[in-house]
């Protein structure tokens, strides 16, 4: 009897340990985008722990980043890995190229590292009007070839393909969701892609940005950008858009249901089509409409919907939603605006920007274990600030130089550092360059205008950051068969394609 008691206790202990590592039910649906365009990225293992600590068990990568894919191995986090637009022509040219990419960036990580890759995103918003049809001819054949490559690799059931598309691929002539249809110039192509994905039991993916709707149109009703019950008047302050028997109180629902109408007009059952919202969020800096208060309001309303499994008026089935994004990225392009580098719900270092409830009483928690560079800042020297710069040197050229090479998107109207005077602006620019250059000797000179200080110059909402110490992050040798060789394969393949077809 005693032996059975001991055995039962052992079983109970093991089950208790397992249960501690199972995410809470409501947090189980949380997904987000992990962008890696940062000059000093958080180490991947710390990011993975940050995801797990906050209940995110699904993540989307914009490219097959080796460090991220290794760190995600055996983490319990499902992964969508992306193929950048610049590789679409290569993927479209031959199935062999797609097979090579799948082997190097999907099969290898599944078999060797236990990475739970569930989707391959073929391109990212390839039909944006600003691309001027650059990827229109290559996207669909690339999608077909990648799907064929997954099937050949024995992953056709485990890994699905999709194409993340911007919401501008569908439109409504009168602004009502019920009038939605695919954009006329790509309608035939869109129907083919949706049908191919449906036949492959794969999802369609669309990105929806209420922030961009608000930011692009000065007449856009501000409250219409937010969800009901997300703080303030929560969408109730805007005049509802009445579409037949439906009253829309927020642009997310109206936008999504425009897609639903487009699907139905082209013969699809929108309730049966798997739909993923690949990106949706709100930035916190770089623009008058980009701040922590509005981001908190929007994202809390969004998370409430996700946790509650809420659909839209025309589609009761809730879509899978990937929050955009996890952390800020200081190396991203600033097109269409400075806010592009500030979409994270966490700062560049994994610090919590603002409180968010994740359901079941859980709150955001920061990253743990991040190492920083020395506690030093580069600022404009007191003599220069007093107008006594050596040899009459001015600040303008030095500030411009610093901001060409470092991230100064927190400066300017509407940004978190908009209240700084000209001297403090120069200090901010100097420090951003100093941090990006890892405090190297000579990186705080600026024609003898700069000086290193150990006193934090941050003021009010304007934070003078200290960068992450990435000195220990070195490329691993022999870290997986074929890793790092794909760029060479792509280059060679492209050369052959151009020689034969052009």
Coordinates of C-alpha atoms in Angstrom, one line a residue:
X1 CA 0.0 0.0 0.0
X2 CA 2.9 2.3 0.8
X3 CA 4.4 1.7 -2.6
X4 CA 1.2 2.7 -4.3
X5 CA 1.0 5.9 -2.2
X6 CA 4.5 6.8 -3.3
X7 CA 3.7 6.1 -6.9
X8 CA 0.5 8.2 -6.7
X9 CA 2.3 11.1 -5.2
X10 CA 5.0 10.9 -7.9
X11 CA 2.3 11.0 -10.6
X12 CA 0.6 13.9 -8.9
X13 CA 3.9 15.8 -8.7
X14 CA 4.7 15.2 -12.4
X15 CA 1.2 16.4 -13.4
X16 CA 1.6 19.5 -11.3
X17 CA 4.8 20.4 -13.0
X18 CA 3.2 19.9 -16.4
X19 CA 0.2 22.0 -15.5
X20 CA 2.4 24.8 -14.5
X21 CA 3.7 25.0 -18.0
X22 CA 0.3 24.9 -19.8
X23 CA -0.9 28.4 -20.8
X24 CA -4.2 29.5 -19.3
X25 CA -7.2 28.8 -21.5
X26 CA -8.0 32.4 -22.4
X27 CA -4.4 33.2 -23.2
X28 CA -4.2 30.2 -25.5
X29 CA -5.5 32.1 -28.5
X30 CA -2.9 34.9 -28.3
X31 CA -0.7 35.4 -31.4
X32 CA 1.7 38.2 -32.4
X33 CA 4.3 39.3 -35.0
X34 CA 7.9 39.1 -34.1
X35 CA 9.9 41.5 -36.3
X36 CA 13.7 41.3 -36.2
X37 CA 14.7 44.5 -38.0
X38 CA 16.6 46.0 -35.0
X39 CA 20.2 47.2 -34.7
X40 CA 20.5 45.6 -31.3
X41 CA 17.9 42.8 -31.1
X42 CA 16.9 41.1 -27.9
X43 CA 18.5 37.6 -27.9
X44 CA 16.1 35.1 -29.4
X45 CA 16.0 32.9 -26.3
X46 CA 14.9 35.9 -24.2
X47 CA 12.2 36.8 -26.8
X48 CA 10.8 33.2 -26.7
X49 CA 10.6 33.4 -22.9
X50 CA 8.9 36.8 -23.2
X51 CA 6.3 35.2 -25.5
X52 CA 5.7 32.3 -23.1
X53 CA 5.6 34.4 -20.0
X54 CA 2.8 36.5 -21.6
X55 CA 0.7 33.6 -23.0
X56 CA 1.6 34.1 -26.7
X57 CA 1.7 30.6 -28.2
X58 CA 1.6 31.6 -31.8
X59 CA 4.1 33.9 -33.6
X60 CA 4.6 35.1 -37.1
X61 CA 8.1 35.8 -38.5
X62 CA 8.6 37.9 -41.6
X63 CA 11.5 35.8 -42.7
X64 CA 13.3 32.6 -41.8
X65 CA 15.5 34.1 -39.2
X66 CA 17.9 31.2 -38.0
X67 CA 18.2 32.5 -34.4
X68 CA 14.5 32.9 -33.9
X69 CA 13.7 29.5 -35.5
X70 CA 16.2 27.7 -33.3
X71 CA 15.0 29.4 -30.2
X72 CA 11.4 28.5 -31.0
X73 CA 12.3 24.9 -31.1
X74 CA 10.4 22.7 -28.6
X75 CA 8.9 25.9 -27.1
X76 CA 5.3 25.0 -27.5
X77 CA 4.8 28.1 -29.8
X78 CA 3.3 27.6 -33.2
X79 CA 5.2 29.5 -36.0
X80 CA 4.3 31.2 -39.2
X81 CA 7.5 31.8 -41.2
X82 CA 7.6 34.2 -44.0
X83 CA 9.2 34.4 -47.5
X84 CA 10.1 38.0 -48.3
X85 CA 8.7 39.6 -51.5
X86 CA 12.1 39.8 -53.1
X87 CA 12.2 36.0 -53.2
X88 CA 8.8 35.6 -54.9
X89 CA 10.3 35.6 -58.4
X90 CA 12.8 32.9 -57.4
X91 CA 10.1 30.7 -55.8
X92 CA 7.9 31.2 -58.9
X93 CA 10.6 30.3 -61.4
X94 CA 10.9 26.6 -60.6
X95 CA 9.6 24.1 -58.0
X96 CA 13.2 23.2 -57.3
X97 CA 13.9 26.6 -55.8
X98 CA 10.9 26.3 -53.6
X99 CA 12.0 22.8 -52.6
X100 CA 15.4 24.1 -51.6
X101 CA 13.9 26.9 -49.5
X102 CA 11.5 24.5 -47.8
X103 CA 14.3 22.1 -47.0
X104 CA 16.6 24.8 -45.6
X105 CA 14.0 26.9 -43.7
X106 CA 11.2 24.5 -42.8
X107 CA 12.1 20.8 -42.8
X108 CA 15.4 21.4 -41.1
X109 CA 14.0 23.3 -38.2
X110 CA 11.2 20.9 -37.7
X111 CA 13.4 17.8 -37.7
X112 CA 16.5 19.1 -36.1
X113 CA 15.2 21.6 -33.6
X114 CA 11.6 20.6 -33.1
X115 CA 10.3 24.0 -34.2
X116 CA 6.5 23.8 -34.6
X117 CA 6.1 25.5 -38.0
X118 CA 2.5 25.5 -39.0
X119 CA 2.4 28.1 -41.9
X120 CA 4.6 29.5 -44.6
X121 CA 3.6 33.0 -45.5
X122 CA 4.4 33.5 -49.2
X123 CA 5.3 37.2 -49.5
X124 CA 4.0 40.1 -47.5
X125 CA 1.3 42.4 -48.9
X126 CA 2.6 41.8 -52.4
X127 CA -0.4 43.5 -54.1
X128 CA 0.0 46.9 -52.4
X129 CA -0.8 49.6 -54.9
X130 CA 2.5 51.3 -54.1
X131 CA 4.4 48.3 -55.5
X132 CA 2.9 49.1 -58.9
X133 CA 2.2 45.4 -59.9
X134 CA 5.8 44.4 -59.2
X135 CA 4.8 41.1 -57.6
X136 CA 1.4 40.5 -59.3
X137 CA 2.8 37.9 -61.7
X138 CA 5.0 36.0 -59.3
X139 CA 2.9 35.6 -56.2
X140 CA 0.5 32.9 -57.3
X141 CA 3.0 30.6 -59.0
X142 CA 5.3 31.1 -55.9
X143 CA 2.4 30.0 -53.7
X144 CA 1.7 27.0 -55.9
X145 CA 5.4 25.9 -55.9
X146 CA 5.9 26.3 -52.2
X147 CA 2.7 24.2 -51.6
X148 CA 4.1 21.6 -53.9
X149 CA 7.4 21.7 -52.1
X150 CA 5.8 21.2 -48.8
X151 CA 3.8 18.2 -50.1
X152 CA 7.0 16.6 -51.6
X153 CA 8.8 17.1 -48.2
X154 CA 6.0 15.2 -46.5
X155 CA 4.7 18.3 -44.7
X156 CA 1.5 19.0 -46.7
X157 CA -0.8 18.2 -43.8
X158 CA 1.4 19.7 -41.1
X159 CA 2.4 23.0 -42.7
X160 CA 0.0 25.2 -44.7
X161 CA 0.7 28.0 -47.1
X162 CA -0.9 31.5 -47.1
X163 CA -0.3 35.0 -48.5
X164 CA -0.6 37.9 -46.1
X165 CA -2.4 40.6 -48.0
X166 CA -3.2 44.3 -47.2
X167 CA -6.8 45.2 -46.8
X168 CA -6.6 47.3 -50.0
X169 CA -7.1 44.1 -52.1
X170 CA -10.8 44.5 -51.5
X171 CA -13.0 47.6 -51.7
X172 CA -16.5 49.0 -51.5
X173 CA -17.8 51.5 -54.0
X174 CA -20.3 53.2 -51.6
X175 CA -18.3 52.6 -48.4
X176 CA -20.7 50.0 -47.1
X177 CA -19.4 46.5 -46.1
X178 CA -22.2 44.8 -48.0
X179 CA -20.9 46.3 -51.3
X180 CA -17.5 44.8 -50.8
X181 CA -15.7 43.1 -53.7
X182 CA -12.1 42.3 -54.6
X183 CA -10.2 45.1 -56.3
X184 CA -11.1 45.2 -60.0
X185 CA -7.5 45.0 -61.3
X186 CA -6.7 41.8 -59.4
X187 CA -10.1 40.3 -58.9
X188 CA -9.5 37.2 -61.1
X189 CA -6.1 36.7 -59.4
X190 CA -7.6 37.0 -55.9
X191 CA -10.4 34.5 -56.7
X192 CA -7.8 32.0 -58.0
X193 CA -5.6 32.4 -54.9
X194 CA -8.6 32.1 -52.4
X195 CA -9.8 29.0 -54.3
X196 CA -6.3 27.5 -54.3
X197 CA -6.0 28.0 -50.6
X198 CA -9.4 26.7 -49.9
X199 CA -8.7 23.5 -51.9
X200 CA -5.4 23.1 -50.0
X201 CA -7.2 23.5 -46.7
X202 CA -5.1 26.6 -46.0
X203 CA -6.1 30.0 -44.6
X204 CA -6.3 33.4 -46.3
X205 CA -4.5 36.2 -44.4
X206 CA -5.3 39.9 -44.3
X207 CA -3.8 42.8 -42.5
X208 CA -6.2 45.5 -41.1
X209 CA -4.9 48.8 -39.7
X210 CA -7.5 51.2 -38.2
X211 CA -4.6 53.5 -37.3
X212 CA -3.7 54.0 -40.9
X213 CA -7.3 54.7 -41.7
X214 CA -7.4 57.4 -39.1
X215 CA -4.0 58.8 -40.0
X216 CA -4.6 59.0 -43.7
X217 CA -7.9 60.9 -43.6
X218 CA -8.3 64.1 -41.6
X219 CA -12.1 63.6 -41.8
X220 CA -12.0 60.1 -40.5
X221 CA -14.2 59.9 -37.3
X222 CA -11.7 59.3 -34.5
X223 CA -13.9 57.2 -32.3
X224 CA -14.7 54.9 -35.2
X225 CA -11.1 53.6 -35.0
X226 CA -11.6 52.0 -31.6
X227 CA -13.6 49.1 -30.2
X228 CA -16.7 49.5 -28.1
X229 CA -15.9 49.0 -24.4
X230 CA -12.1 49.7 -24.8
X231 CA -12.0 52.9 -22.8
X232 CA -13.2 56.4 -23.4
X233 CA -16.4 56.3 -25.5
X234 CA -15.0 53.2 -27.1
X235 CA -16.4 53.6 -30.6
X236 CA -19.8 54.8 -29.3
X237 CA -18.8 58.4 -29.8
X238 CA -18.8 58.0 -33.6
X239 CA -21.9 58.0 -35.7
X240 CA -22.5 54.3 -36.6
X241 CA -22.3 53.3 -40.2
X242 CA -25.7 51.7 -41.0
X243 CA -25.6 49.0 -43.6
X244 CA -29.1 47.5 -43.9
X245 CA -29.9 45.9 -40.6
X246 CA -26.4 46.2 -39.3
X247 CA -24.9 49.2 -37.5
X248 CA -21.1 49.3 -37.5
X249 CA -19.5 51.0 -34.6
X250 CA -15.8 50.5 -35.5
X251 CA -13.7 50.3 -38.6
X252 CA -12.3 46.9 -37.9
X253 CA -15.6 45.2 -38.1
X254 CA -16.6 47.2 -41.2
X255 CA -13.3 46.4 -42.9
X256 CA -13.4 42.7 -42.1
X257 CA -17.0 42.4 -43.3
X258 CA -16.1 44.1 -46.5
X259 CA -13.8 41.1 -47.0
X260 CA -16.7 38.8 -46.1
X261 CA -18.9 40.4 -48.8
X262 CA -16.1 40.1 -51.3
X263 CA -15.8 36.4 -50.6
X264 CA -19.5 35.8 -50.8
X265 CA -19.9 37.7 -54.1
X266 CA -17.3 35.4 -55.6
X267 CA -19.0 32.2 -54.5
X268 CA -17.2 31.4 -51.2
X269 CA -18.9 30.5 -47.9
X270 CA -17.2 33.0 -45.6
X271 CA -18.0 30.9 -42.5
X272 CA -16.1 28.0 -43.9
X273 CA -13.1 29.9 -45.2
X274 CA -10.3 30.0 -42.7
X275 CA -9.4 33.6 -42.2
X276 CA -6.3 35.0 -40.4
X277 CA -5.8 38.6 -39.5
X278 CA -2.1 38.7 -39.9
X279 CA -1.4 42.2 -38.6
X280 CA -3.4 44.6 -36.5
X281 CA -2.2 47.0 -33.8
X282 CA -1.4 50.6 -32.9
X283 CA 2.0 52.5 -32.8
X284 CA 3.2 54.5 -29.8
X285 CA 5.5 57.1 -31.2
X286 CA 6.5 59.1 -34.3
X287 CA 3.2 60.8 -35.0
X288 CA 0.4 62.8 -33.3
X289 CA -1.9 59.8 -33.4
X290 CA 0.8 57.4 -32.3
X291 CA 1.1 57.4 -28.5
X292 CA 0.8 55.0 -25.6
X293 CA -2.7 56.2 -24.5
X294 CA -4.3 55.5 -27.9
X295 CA -2.3 52.3 -28.3
X296 CA -3.4 51.0 -24.9
X297 CA -7.0 51.8 -25.7
X298 CA -6.9 50.1 -29.1
X299 CA -4.9 47.0 -28.1
X300 CA -6.9 46.4 -25.0
X301 CA -10.1 46.4 -27.0
X302 CA -8.5 44.1 -29.5
X303 CA -7.3 41.7 -26.8
X304 CA -10.7 41.7 -25.2
X305 CA -12.2 40.5 -28.5
X306 CA -9.6 37.8 -29.0
X307 CA -10.0 36.5 -25.4
X308 CA -13.8 36.4 -25.9
X309 CA -13.6 34.8 -29.3
X310 CA -15.7 37.5 -30.8
X311 CA -16.5 37.5 -34.5
X312 CA -18.1 40.3 -36.7
X313 CA -21.7 41.1 -37.6
X314 CA -21.4 39.2 -40.9
X315 CA -19.1 36.3 -39.7
X316 CA -19.7 34.9 -36.2
X317 CA -16.6 32.7 -36.4
X318 CA -13.8 34.7 -34.8
X319 CA -10.6 34.9 -37.0
X320 CA -7.2 34.0 -35.7
X321 CA -5.6 37.4 -34.9
X322 CA -1.8 38.2 -34.8
X323 CA -1.1 41.4 -32.8
X324 CA 1.3 43.8 -34.5
X325 CA 3.8 43.8 -33.0
X326 CA 5.8 42.3 -30.2
X327 CA 8.7 44.8 -30.0
X328 CA 9.9 48.0 -31.6
X329 CA 12.3 47.8 -34.5
X330 CA 14.7 50.7 -35.0
X331 CA 16.0 49.5 -38.4
X332 CA 12.6 49.3 -40.2
X333 CA 11.9 51.6 -43.1
X334 CA 10.0 54.8 -42.1
X335 CA 7.7 54.5 -45.1
X336 CA 4.9 55.6 -44.7
X337 CA 5.9 57.3 -41.5
X338 CA 8.2 57.5 -38.4
X339 CA 5.6 55.5 -36.5
X340 CA 6.7 52.3 -38.4
X341 CA 9.5 51.8 -35.8
X342 CA 7.1 51.9 -32.8
X343 CA 4.4 49.3 -33.2
X344 CA 5.6 47.1 -30.4
X345 CA 3.5 46.4 -27.3
X346 CA 7.0 46.2 -25.7
X347 CA 9.9 48.6 -26.1
X348 CA 13.0 47.7 -28.0
X349 CA 14.4 46.0 -24.9
X350 CA 11.2 44.1 -23.9
X351 CA 10.1 46.7 -21.3
X352 CA 6.3 47.0 -20.9
X353 CA 5.1 50.3 -22.5
X354 CA 1.6 50.3 -21.0
X355 CA -0.6 47.9 -19.0
X356 CA -2.6 45.4 -20.9
X357 CA -4.9 42.7 -19.5
X358 CA -4.4 39.4 -21.2
X359 CA -7.5 37.7 -19.7
X360 CA -7.8 35.6 -16.5
X361 CA -6.4 38.5 -14.6
X362 CA -3.1 38.3 -16.3
X363 CA -1.1 41.4 -17.2
X364 CA 1.8 42.0 -19.5
X365 CA 5.2 41.2 -17.9
X366 CA 8.6 42.5 -19.2
X367 CA 11.5 40.5 -20.7
X368 CA 13.9 39.1 -18.2
X369 CA 17.7 38.8 -18.6
X370 CA 18.3 41.6 -21.0
X371 CA 21.9 42.9 -20.8
X372 CA 22.6 46.6 -21.5
X373 CA 25.6 48.5 -22.5
X374 CA 27.4 50.7 -19.9
X375 CA 25.2 53.3 -18.2
X376 CA 26.5 56.2 -20.3
X377 CA 25.0 58.7 -22.6
X378 CA 26.4 61.1 -25.2
X379 CA 25.0 64.7 -25.0
X380 CA 25.7 68.1 -26.3
X381 CA 28.5 69.6 -24.2
X382 CA 27.5 72.4 -21.8
X383 CA 29.8 74.8 -23.6
X384 CA 28.2 74.1 -27.0
X385 CA 24.7 74.3 -25.5
X386 CA 25.6 77.7 -24.1
X387 CA 26.5 78.8 -27.7
X388 CA 30.2 78.6 -27.2
X389 CA 30.9 75.8 -29.6
X390 CA 34.6 75.3 -30.5
X391 CA 35.6 77.2 -33.7
X392 CA 32.0 78.4 -34.0
X393 CA 30.8 74.9 -35.0
X394 CA 27.1 74.5 -35.4
X395 CA 24.9 71.6 -34.4
X396 CA 22.9 71.2 -37.5
X397 CA 25.3 69.1 -39.6
X398 CA 26.2 66.9 -36.7
X399 CA 22.6 66.2 -35.8
X400 CA 21.8 65.4 -39.5
X401 CA 24.7 63.0 -39.6
X402 CA 23.7 61.3 -36.4
X403 CA 20.1 60.9 -37.6
X404 CA 21.1 59.5 -40.9
X405 CA 22.7 56.6 -39.2
X406 CA 20.7 56.2 -36.1
X407 CA 17.0 56.2 -35.1
X408 CA 15.7 59.8 -34.4
X409 CA 12.0 59.0 -35.0
X410 CA 11.0 60.1 -31.5
X411 CA 11.9 63.6 -32.4
X412 CA 9.6 66.0 -34.3
X413 CA 5.9 67.1 -34.0
X414 CA 3.6 64.7 -32.2
X415 CA 6.4 62.4 -31.0
X416 CA 7.5 61.6 -27.5
X417 CA 10.4 64.0 -27.6
X418 CA 8.6 66.8 -29.4
X419 CA 8.9 69.1 -26.3
X420 CA 12.7 69.2 -26.4
X421 CA 14.5 72.5 -27.1
X422 CA 17.2 72.5 -29.9
X423 CA 20.0 71.7 -27.5
X424 CA 18.2 68.7 -26.1
X425 CA 17.3 67.6 -29.7
X426 CA 21.0 67.6 -30.5
X427 CA 21.7 65.6 -27.3
X428 CA 19.1 63.0 -28.3
X429 CA 20.5 62.6 -31.8
X430 CA 24.1 62.3 -30.4
X431 CA 23.0 59.7 -27.9
X432 CA 21.1 57.6 -30.5
X433 CA 24.3 57.5 -32.6
X434 CA 26.5 56.7 -29.6
X435 CA 24.3 53.8 -28.5
X436 CA 24.0 52.4 -32.0
X437 CA 27.8 52.5 -32.3
X438 CA 28.2 50.5 -29.0
X439 CA 29.9 53.4 -27.2
X440 CA 32.9 53.1 -29.4
X441 CA 35.8 55.5 -29.1
X442 CA 35.1 58.5 -31.3
X443 CA 31.4 58.0 -31.5
X444 CA 30.7 61.0 -29.2
X445 CA 32.9 63.6 -30.8
X446 CA 30.7 65.4 -33.3
X447 CA 33.3 68.2 -34.0
X448 CA 34.0 68.3 -30.3
X449 CA 30.4 69.2 -29.5
X450 CA 29.6 65.9 -27.7
X451 CA 30.5 64.7 -24.2
X452 CA 29.9 61.5 -22.4
X453 CA 27.8 61.6 -19.2
X454 CA 26.7 59.2 -16.6
X455 CA 23.6 61.3 -15.7
X456 CA 20.5 60.2 -17.4
X457 CA 19.3 63.1 -19.6
X458 CA 15.8 61.7 -20.1
X459 CA 13.0 64.2 -19.5
X460 CA 9.3 63.7 -19.2
X461 CA 8.0 61.4 -21.9
X462 CA 11.3 61.6 -23.8
X463 CA 13.5 58.6 -22.9
X464 CA 17.2 58.6 -23.8
X465 CA 17.7 54.9 -24.2
X466 CA 20.8 52.7 -23.4
X467 CA 21.1 50.0 -26.1
X468 CA 21.1 46.3 -25.5
X469 CA 24.6 44.7 -25.2
X470 CA 24.8 42.3 -28.1
X471 CA 28.5 41.7 -27.8
X472 CA 27.9 38.1 -26.8
X473 CA 25.7 37.3 -29.8
X474 CA 28.1 35.7 -32.3
X475 CA 27.1 33.6 -35.2
X476 CA 27.3 29.9 -34.3
X477 CA 29.6 27.7 -36.4
X478 CA 28.1 24.6 -38.1
X479 CA 24.7 25.5 -36.7
X480 CA 22.6 23.3 -38.9
X481 CA 23.1 21.8 -42.3
X482 CA 23.0 24.4 -45.0
X483 CA 22.2 27.4 -42.8
X484 CA 23.5 30.6 -44.2
X485 CA 23.8 29.1 -47.7
X486 CA 20.4 30.1 -49.0
X487 CA 21.5 33.6 -50.0
X488 CA 24.1 31.9 -52.3
X489 CA 21.5 29.5 -53.7
X490 CA 19.1 32.4 -54.4
X491 CA 21.8 34.5 -56.1
X492 CA 22.7 31.6 -58.4
X493 CA 19.1 30.7 -59.2
X494 CA 18.3 34.3 -60.0
X495 CA 21.3 34.6 -62.3
X496 CA 20.1 31.5 -64.2
X497 CA 16.5 32.9 -64.4
X498 CA 17.7 36.2 -65.8
X499 CA 20.1 34.6 -68.3
X500 CA 17.4 32.3 -69.6
X501 CA 14.3 34.5 -69.6
X502 CA 15.6 38.0 -70.0

